[in-house]
PDB file of C-alpha atoms in Angstrom:
ATOM      1  CA  ASP Z  96      85.996 118.668  96.405  1.00 59.00           C
ATOM      2  CA  ALA Z  97      86.947 120.845  93.101  1.00 62.00           C
ATOM      3  CA  LYS Z  98      86.460 119.114  89.793  1.00 88.00           C
ATOM      4  CA  THR Z  99      89.242 117.445  87.074  1.00 94.00           C
ATOM      5  CA  THR Z 100      88.231 117.019  83.679  1.00 95.00           C
ATOM      6  CA  GLN Z 101      90.386 114.006  82.277  1.00 96.00           C
ATOM      7  CA  PRO Z 102      89.702 112.213  78.736  1.00 97.00           C
ATOM      8  CA  ASN Z 103      88.050 108.495  79.111  1.00 96.00           C
ATOM      9  CA  SER Z 104      90.545 106.807  77.553  1.00 97.00           C
ATOM     10  CA  MET Z 105      93.978 107.333  75.440  1.00 98.00           C
ATOM     11  CA  GLU Z 106      96.635 104.584  73.704  1.00 97.00           C
ATOM     12  CA  SER Z 107     100.334 105.371  73.359  1.00 96.00           C
ATOM     13  CA  ASN Z 108     102.948 103.045  71.772  1.00 96.00           C
ATOM     14  CA  GLU Z 109     105.625 101.641  73.861  1.00 96.00           C
ATOM     15  CA  GLU Z 110     108.478 103.367  74.497  1.00 96.00           C
ATOM     16  CA  GLU Z 111     107.621 106.660  72.803  1.00 96.00           C
ATOM     17  CA  PRO Z 112     106.710 109.449  75.445  1.00 96.00           C
ATOM     18  CA  VAL Z 113     102.673 109.524  77.243  1.00 97.00           C
ATOM     19  CA  HIS Z 114     100.566 113.062  78.047  1.00 98.00           C
ATOM     20  CA  LEU Z 115      98.221 112.952  80.099  1.00 98.00           C
ATOM     21  CA  PRO Z 116      96.288 115.847  80.838  1.00 97.00           C
ATOM     22  CA  CYS Z 117      94.248 117.347  83.072  1.00 97.00           C
ATOM     23  CA  ASN Z 118      91.960 120.472  83.471  1.00 96.00           C
ATOM     24  CA  HIS Z 119      91.415 121.503  87.005  1.00 95.00           C
ATOM     25  CA  SER Z 120      89.972 124.987  86.217  1.00 94.00           C
ATOM     26  CA  THR Z 121      88.254 125.362  89.938  1.00 92.00           C
ATOM     27  CA  ILE Z 122      91.566 124.575  91.737  1.00 92.00           C
ATOM     28  CA  SER Z 123      92.178 127.031  94.434  1.00 89.00           C
ATOM     29  CA  GLY Z 124      95.383 128.339  95.775  1.00 88.00           C
ATOM     30  CA  THR Z 125      95.582 125.801  98.420  1.00 86.00           C
ATOM     31  CA  ASP Z 126      94.763 122.910  96.199  1.00 89.00           C
ATOM     32  CA  TYR Z 127      97.311 120.255  95.157  1.00 91.00           C
ATOM     33  CA  ILE Z 128      96.995 118.240  92.036  1.00 93.00           C
ATOM     34  CA  HIS Z 129      98.312 114.993  92.823  1.00 94.00           C
ATOM     35  CA  TRP Z 130      98.469 111.590  89.959  1.00 96.00           C
ATOM     36  CA  TYR Z 131      97.316 108.056  91.163  1.00 97.00           C
ATOM     37  CA  ARG Z 132      96.962 104.657  88.864  1.00 97.00           C
ATOM     38  CA  GLN Z 133      95.584 102.154  89.089  1.00 97.00           C
ATOM     39  CA  LEU Z 134      97.125  99.175  87.468  1.00 95.00           C
ATOM     40  CA  PRO Z 135      94.261  96.019  85.813  1.00 91.00           C
ATOM     41  CA  SER Z 136      93.781  94.023  89.836  1.00 88.00           C
ATOM     42  CA  GLN Z 137      95.657  96.272  92.128  1.00 93.00           C
ATOM     43  CA  GLY Z 138      94.667  98.923  94.239  1.00 96.00           C
ATOM     44  CA  PRO Z 139      95.639 102.784  93.194  1.00 96.00           C
ATOM     45  CA  GLU Z 140      99.073 103.442  93.483  1.00 96.00           C
ATOM     46  CA  TYR Z 141     101.279 107.517  93.990  1.00 94.00           C
ATOM     47  CA  VAL Z 142     102.552 108.464  91.624  1.00 96.00           C
ATOM     48  CA  ILE Z 143     103.441 112.892  92.085  1.00 95.00           C
ATOM     49  CA  HIS Z 144     101.780 115.801  93.173  1.00 93.00           C
ATOM     50  CA  GLY Z 145     103.101 119.425  93.468  1.00 93.00           C
ATOM     51  CA  LEU Z 146     101.347 122.515  94.132  1.00 92.00           C
ATOM     52  CA  THR Z 147     102.972 125.406  90.887  1.00 92.00           C
ATOM     53  CA  SER Z 148     106.418 124.415  89.730  1.00 91.00           C
ATOM     54  CA  ASN Z 149     106.626 121.279  87.364  1.00 93.00           C
ATOM     55  CA  VAL Z 150     107.198 118.624  89.850  1.00 95.00           C
ATOM     56  CA  ASN Z 151     109.919 114.897  88.736  1.00 95.00           C
ATOM     57  CA  ASN Z 152     110.262 111.824  90.170  1.00 93.00           C
ATOM     58  CA  ARG Z 153     111.419 108.331  89.019  1.00 91.00           C
ATOM     59  CA  MET Z 154     108.340 107.304  87.822  1.00 90.00           C
ATOM     60  CA  ALA Z 155     107.415 110.346  86.221  1.00 96.00           C
ATOM     61  CA  SER Z 156     106.895 114.522  85.376  1.00 97.00           C
ATOM     62  CA  LEU Z 157     104.348 116.388  86.193  1.00 98.00           C
ATOM     63  CA  ALA Z 158     103.656 119.646  84.147  1.00 98.00           C
ATOM     64  CA  ILE Z 159     101.334 122.332  85.701  1.00 97.00           C
ATOM     65  CA  ALA Z 160     100.839 125.820  83.689  1.00 96.00           C
ATOM     66  CA  GLU Z 161     101.355 129.107  84.995  1.00 95.00           C
ATOM     67  CA  ASP Z 162      98.104 130.127  86.143  1.00 95.00           C
ATOM     68  CA  ARG Z 163      97.327 125.843  87.170  1.00 95.00           C
ATOM     69  CA  LYS Z 164      94.278 125.104  85.424  1.00 95.00           C
ATOM     70  CA  SER Z 165      95.756 122.408  83.433  1.00 96.00           C
ATOM     71  CA  SER Z 166      98.735 120.226  84.826  1.00 97.00           C
ATOM     72  CA  THR Z 167      99.905 117.249  81.717  1.00 98.00           C
ATOM     73  CA  LEU Z 168     101.691 114.335  83.711  1.00 98.00           C
ATOM     74  CA  ILE Z 169     104.349 113.027  81.085  1.00 98.00           C
ATOM     75  CA  LEU Z 170     105.211 109.608  81.246  1.00 97.00           C
ATOM     76  CA  HIS Z 171     108.719 109.604  79.525  1.00 94.00           C
ATOM     77  CA  ARG Z 172     109.096 106.602  78.182  1.00 94.00           C
ATOM     78  CA  ALA Z 173     106.209 104.047  78.586  1.00 95.00           C
ATOM     79  CA  THR Z 174     106.614 100.676  78.905  1.00 96.00           C
ATOM     80  CA  LEU Z 175     103.549  98.408  78.942  1.00 96.00           C
ATOM     81  CA  ARG Z 176     103.098  98.207  82.349  1.00 95.00           C
ATOM     82  CA  ASP Z 177     101.974 101.420  82.146  1.00 97.00           C
ATOM     83  CA  ALA Z 178      98.857 100.702  80.715  1.00 97.00           C
ATOM     84  CA  ALA Z 179      96.679 101.423  84.078  1.00 97.00           C
ATOM     85  CA  VAL Z 180      93.733 103.627  84.492  1.00 97.00           C
ATOM     86  CA  TYR Z 181      95.743 107.478  85.179  1.00 98.00           C
ATOM     87  CA  TYR Z 182      92.956 109.427  88.461  1.00 97.00           C
ATOM     88  CA  CYS Z 183      93.570 113.527  88.619  1.00 96.00           C
ATOM     89  CA  ILE Z 184      92.734 114.804  91.611  1.00 93.00           C
ATOM     90  CA  LEU Z 185      92.818 118.429  93.928  1.00 91.00           C
ATOM     91  CA  ARG Z 186      93.662 117.497  97.403  1.00 87.00           C
ATOM     92  CA  ALA Z 187      93.730 120.314  99.860  1.00 82.00           C
ATOM     93  CA  LEU Z 188      96.297 121.478 101.121  1.00 74.00           C
ATOM     94  CA  PHE Z 189      95.773 120.624 105.248  1.00 70.00           C
ATOM     95  CA  GLY Z 190      92.006 118.438 106.007  1.00 61.00           C
ATOM     96  CA  ASN Z 191      90.921 114.836 106.649  1.00 59.00           C
ATOM     97  CA  GLU Z 192      93.637 113.561 102.681  1.00 68.00           C
ATOM     98  CA  LYS Z 193      90.254 112.480 100.837  1.00 82.00           C
ATOM     99  CA  LEU Z 194      90.768 111.411  97.612  1.00 88.00           C
ATOM    100  CA  THR Z 195      88.162 112.099  95.530  1.00 89.00           C
ATOM    101  CA  PHE Z 196      88.343 109.857  91.936  1.00 92.00           C
ATOM    102  CA  GLY Z 197      87.011 110.258  88.802  1.00 89.00           C
ATOM    103  CA  THR Z 198      86.655 107.842  86.145  1.00 88.00           C
ATOM    104  CA  GLY Z 199      90.203 108.659  85.521  1.00 95.00           C
ATOM    105  CA  THR Z 200      91.662 108.229  82.018  1.00 97.00           C
ATOM    106  CA  ARG Z 201      92.710 104.670  80.648  1.00 97.00           C
ATOM    107  CA  LEU Z 202      95.993 104.525  78.922  1.00 98.00           C
ATOM    108  CA  THR Z 203      96.907 101.512  76.484  1.00 97.00           C
ATOM    109  CA  ILE Z 204     100.212 100.330  75.543  1.00 97.00           C
ATOM    110  CA  ILE Z 205     100.415  99.421  72.289  1.00 96.00           C
ATOM    111  CA  PRO Z 206     103.734  97.185  71.841  1.00 95.00           C
TER     112      PRO Z 206
ATOM    113  CA  GLU Y 233     108.950  98.572 105.437  1.00 53.00           C
ATOM    114  CA  THR Y 234     105.502  96.220 104.305  1.00 67.00           C
ATOM    115  CA  GLY Y 235     102.968  97.270 102.819  1.00 90.00           C
ATOM    116  CA  VAL Y 236      98.811  98.119 103.256  1.00 95.00           C
ATOM    117  CA  THR Y 237      97.424  94.541 104.200  1.00 96.00           C
ATOM    118  CA  GLN Y 238      93.670  93.058 103.481  1.00 97.00           C
ATOM    119  CA  SER Y 239      91.933  90.181 103.721  1.00 97.00           C
ATOM    120  CA  PRO Y 240      90.294  87.889 103.007  1.00 97.00           C
ATOM    121  CA  THR Y 241      90.971  89.133  99.154  1.00 96.00           C
ATOM    122  CA  HIS Y 242      87.447  87.291  97.976  1.00 97.00           C
ATOM    123  CA  LEU Y 243      84.012  87.470  99.951  1.00 97.00           C
ATOM    124  CA  ILE Y 244      80.730  86.093  98.430  1.00 98.00           C
ATOM    125  CA  LYS Y 245      77.784  86.997 101.137  1.00 98.00           C
ATOM    126  CA  THR Y 246      74.036  86.485 100.770  1.00 98.00           C
ATOM    127  CA  ARG Y 247      71.571  88.850 100.742  1.00 98.00           C
ATOM    128  CA  GLY Y 248      70.914  90.970 104.584  1.00 98.00           C
ATOM    129  CA  GLN Y 249      73.814  89.433 105.849  1.00 98.00           C
ATOM    130  CA  GLN Y 250      76.995  90.845 107.796  1.00 98.00           C
ATOM    131  CA  VAL Y 251      80.304  90.861 106.888  1.00 98.00           C
ATOM    132  CA  THR Y 252      83.909  92.285 108.390  1.00 98.00           C
ATOM    133  CA  LEU Y 253      86.764  93.293 106.042  1.00 98.00           C
ATOM    134  CA  ARG Y 254      90.152  94.186 107.578  1.00 98.00           C
ATOM    135  CA  CYS Y 255      92.645  96.145 106.584  1.00 97.00           C
ATOM    136  CA  SER Y 256      96.885  96.410 108.433  1.00 96.00           C
ATOM    137  CA  SER Y 257      98.256  99.119 107.902  1.00 92.00           C
ATOM    138  CA  GLN Y 258     101.831 100.877 106.031  1.00 88.00           C
ATOM    139  CA  SER Y 259     104.427 100.206 108.999  1.00 86.00           C
ATOM    140  CA  GLY Y 260     104.601 104.036 110.623  1.00 85.00           C
ATOM    141  CA  HIS Y 261     100.781 105.090 109.287  1.00 88.00           C
ATOM    142  CA  ASN Y 262      98.760 106.392 111.991  1.00 89.00           C
ATOM    143  CA  THR Y 263      96.079 107.360 109.277  1.00 90.00           C
ATOM    144  CA  VAL Y 264      93.555 104.169 107.605  1.00 93.00           C
ATOM    145  CA  SER Y 265      90.810 105.411 105.054  1.00 94.00           C
ATOM    146  CA  TRP Y 266      88.284 102.268 103.047  1.00 97.00           C
ATOM    147  CA  TYR Y 267      86.765 103.370  99.866  1.00 97.00           C
ATOM    148  CA  GLN Y 268      84.881 101.068  96.926  1.00 98.00           C
ATOM    149  CA  GLN Y 269      84.509 101.020  94.097  1.00 97.00           C
ATOM    150  CA  ALA Y 270      81.944  99.881  91.925  1.00 95.00           C
ATOM    151  CA  LEU Y 271      82.905  97.901  87.992  1.00 92.00           C
ATOM    152  CA  GLY Y 272      84.328 100.405  85.570  1.00 90.00           C
ATOM    153  CA  GLN Y 273      84.489 103.207  88.372  1.00 93.00           C
ATOM    154  CA  GLY Y 274      86.577 105.597  89.976  1.00 94.00           C
ATOM    155  CA  PRO Y 275      87.476 104.531  93.824  1.00 95.00           C
ATOM    156  CA  GLN Y 276      84.117 106.912  96.739  1.00 96.00           C
ATOM    157  CA  PHE Y 277      85.651 108.022  99.973  1.00 94.00           C
ATOM    158  CA  ILE Y 278      83.839 104.965 102.644  1.00 97.00           C
ATOM    159  CA  PHE Y 279      85.578 107.005 105.859  1.00 95.00           C
ATOM    160  CA  GLN Y 280      88.866 107.889 107.532  1.00 93.00           C
ATOM    161  CA  TYR Y 281      90.630 106.984 110.689  1.00 93.00           C
ATOM    162  CA  TYR Y 282      93.106 108.874 112.584  1.00 90.00           C
ATOM    163  CA  ARG Y 283      94.166 107.376 115.911  1.00 88.00           C
ATOM    164  CA  GLU Y 284      91.353 104.799 116.509  1.00 92.00           C
ATOM    165  CA  GLU Y 285      88.814 108.479 115.782  1.00 92.00           C
ATOM    166  CA  GLU Y 286      86.262 108.673 112.775  1.00 92.00           C
ATOM    167  CA  ASN Y 287      88.477 111.501 110.850  1.00 89.00           C
ATOM    168  CA  GLY Y 288      85.705 112.102 108.024  1.00 89.00           C
ATOM    169  CA  ARG Y 289      82.532 109.731 106.445  1.00 93.00           C
ATOM    170  CA  GLY Y 290      81.928 110.207 102.834  1.00 93.00           C
ATOM    171  CA  ASN Y 291      78.394 109.777 101.223  1.00 95.00           C
ATOM    172  CA  PHE Y 292      77.135 106.259 103.068  1.00 97.00           C
ATOM    173  CA  PRO Y 293      74.903 104.899 105.163  1.00 97.00           C
ATOM    174  CA  PRO Y 294      74.834 103.770 109.453  1.00 97.00           C
ATOM    175  CA  ARG Y 295      75.525 100.444 108.791  1.00 98.00           C
ATOM    176  CA  PHE Y 296      78.656 100.945 106.616  1.00 98.00           C
ATOM    177  CA  SER Y 297      80.980 101.351 110.159  1.00 97.00           C
ATOM    178  CA  GLY Y 298      85.187 100.936 111.374  1.00 97.00           C
ATOM    179  CA  LEU Y 299      87.114 101.410 113.730  1.00 96.00           C
ATOM    180  CA  GLN Y 300      90.666 101.499 114.315  1.00 96.00           C
ATOM    181  CA  PHE Y 301      92.835  99.583 116.495  1.00 94.00           C
ATOM    182  CA  PRO Y 302      95.856 100.987 118.288  1.00 93.00           C
ATOM    183  CA  ASN Y 303      98.772  98.994 116.616  1.00 90.00           C
ATOM    184  CA  TYR Y 304      96.862 101.160 113.205  1.00 91.00           C
ATOM    185  CA  SER Y 305      94.890  98.446 111.971  1.00 94.00           C
ATOM    186  CA  SER Y 306      91.836  98.545 110.991  1.00 97.00           C
ATOM    187  CA  GLU Y 307      87.971  96.741 110.244  1.00 98.00           C
ATOM    188  CA  LEU Y 308      85.413  97.297 107.868  1.00 98.00           C
ATOM    189  CA  ASN Y 309      82.012  96.111 108.818  1.00 98.00           C
ATOM    190  CA  VAL Y 310      78.883  96.646 107.053  1.00 98.00           C
ATOM    191  CA  ASN Y 311      75.270  95.266 107.975  1.00 98.00           C
ATOM    192  CA  ALA Y 312      72.069  94.120 106.311  1.00 98.00           C
ATOM    193  CA  LEU Y 313      73.537  93.622 102.913  1.00 98.00           C
ATOM    194  CA  GLU Y 314      72.759  94.479  99.768  1.00 98.00           C
ATOM    195  CA  LEU Y 315      73.416  93.907  96.208  1.00 98.00           C
ATOM    196  CA  ASP Y 316      74.485  97.445  95.569  1.00 97.00           C
ATOM    197  CA  ASP Y 317      76.869  96.546  97.496  1.00 98.00           C
ATOM    198  CA  SER Y 318      79.069  94.126  95.563  1.00 98.00           C
ATOM    199  CA  ALA Y 319      82.438  96.422  94.674  1.00 98.00           C
ATOM    200  CA  LEU Y 320      85.630  96.262  95.756  1.00 97.00           C
ATOM    201  CA  TYR Y 321      86.662  97.369  99.100  1.00 98.00           C
ATOM    202  CA  LEU Y 322      90.866  99.456  99.323  1.00 98.00           C
ATOM    203  CA  CYS Y 323      91.860 100.846 102.331  1.00 97.00           C
ATOM    204  CA  ALA Y 324      94.778 102.961 102.711  1.00 95.00           C
ATOM    205  CA  SER Y 325      96.961 104.053 104.885  1.00 92.00           C
ATOM    206  CA  SER Y 326      99.326 107.023 105.188  1.00 88.00           C
ATOM    207  CA  ARG Y 327     101.710 108.529 107.477  1.00 84.00           C
ATOM    208  CA  ASP Y 328      99.383 111.922 108.921  1.00 72.00           C
ATOM    209  CA  VAL Y 329      96.763 113.037 108.419  1.00 63.00           C
ATOM    210  CA  VAL Y 330      97.579 116.488 107.979  1.00 62.00           C
ATOM    211  CA  LEU Y 331     100.665 116.938 106.014  1.00 63.00           C
ATOM    212  CA  ASN Y 332      99.665 116.330 102.078  1.00 65.00           C
ATOM    213  CA  THR Y 333     101.371 112.619 102.123  1.00 76.00           C
ATOM    214  CA  GLU Y 334     100.816 110.631  99.718  1.00 86.00           C
ATOM    215  CA  ALA Y 335      98.101 107.448 100.269  1.00 90.00           C
ATOM    216  CA  PHE Y 336      99.755 103.617 100.034  1.00 93.00           C
ATOM    217  CA  PHE Y 337      96.579 100.976  98.809  1.00 95.00           C
ATOM    218  CA  GLY Y 338      96.174  97.747  99.239  1.00 96.00           C
ATOM    219  CA  GLN Y 339      95.721  95.385  96.665  1.00 96.00           C
ATOM    220  CA  GLY Y 340      91.467  94.968  97.597  1.00 97.00           C
ATOM    221  CA  THR Y 341      89.063  93.057  98.931  1.00 97.00           C
ATOM    222  CA  ARG Y 342      86.293  91.420  96.286  1.00 97.00           C
ATOM    223  CA  LEU Y 343      82.625  91.793  98.184  1.00 98.00           C
ATOM    224  CA  THR Y 344      80.255  89.393  96.096  1.00 98.00           C
ATOM    225  CA  VAL Y 345      76.347  89.945  97.347  1.00 98.00           C
ATOM    226  CA  VAL Y 346      74.345  87.158  95.461  1.00 98.00           C
TER     227      VAL Y 346
END
C-alpha cells in the first residue's frame, strides 16, 4: 500500500480556514486520495476523496497537486466540532476497499 | 436509513477467554470490514467480508475469525484472548467491494482484556 505523510498535530482558531497537508510521493496513477476524520470517542467518518481534480463537498474541499504527490484538505471555516484526528489515505481504484490508516493529524481548534 | 451499529459498546474479558463482537451494516451495504485500533494509533485492517465470503485479511493471527450473515450483518470472534488484544474494534460497511465508495464506521466496541 502506498504511504502518506502528515504532520502529527496542528492548531487553528475557530472560524478560520484550516489547511491540512498530506504528502504521497509514491502514489500510483490509479490511487484515489481519501480523507477520513475521527472525532473523540467515535469511529472514523468519511470526509472527501478525489483522483486528479480538486473536489468540493459540504464538509470540505480537497486540493490535489498537479503531480499528485501531495494534497491538502481545506476546512473553510473551522468550528469546535472539527477538532479530530484527520487521516489521509491512498486507496486503489479497484480493490478490496481496505483502508490503510497512518497516525493522522490531530487538529485542535482554539476558541 | 440506519447507520452501522456495533454491540456491545464496552466489554471486559479475562486472558484466555473468547469474545464475539457484532455489527449491523448500513442498509443496502453488502461489504463489511473490521479494524482494530490500539490507543493512540490509527485503525488496523483485520479482514473484510463480501456477500458472506472473506475477501481480504490483514496481518492478524487465525484466532481472529469472522462471519457474515445473509442480511450482511457480521461477527468478529477472537479466541484465546491476550492482553494486547485490548483495543477499540471498529466495523465499517460499504455499498460494494469493487467501487471506490466511502466506508461508514460504527462507534466501535471497546474491549479490555485483563
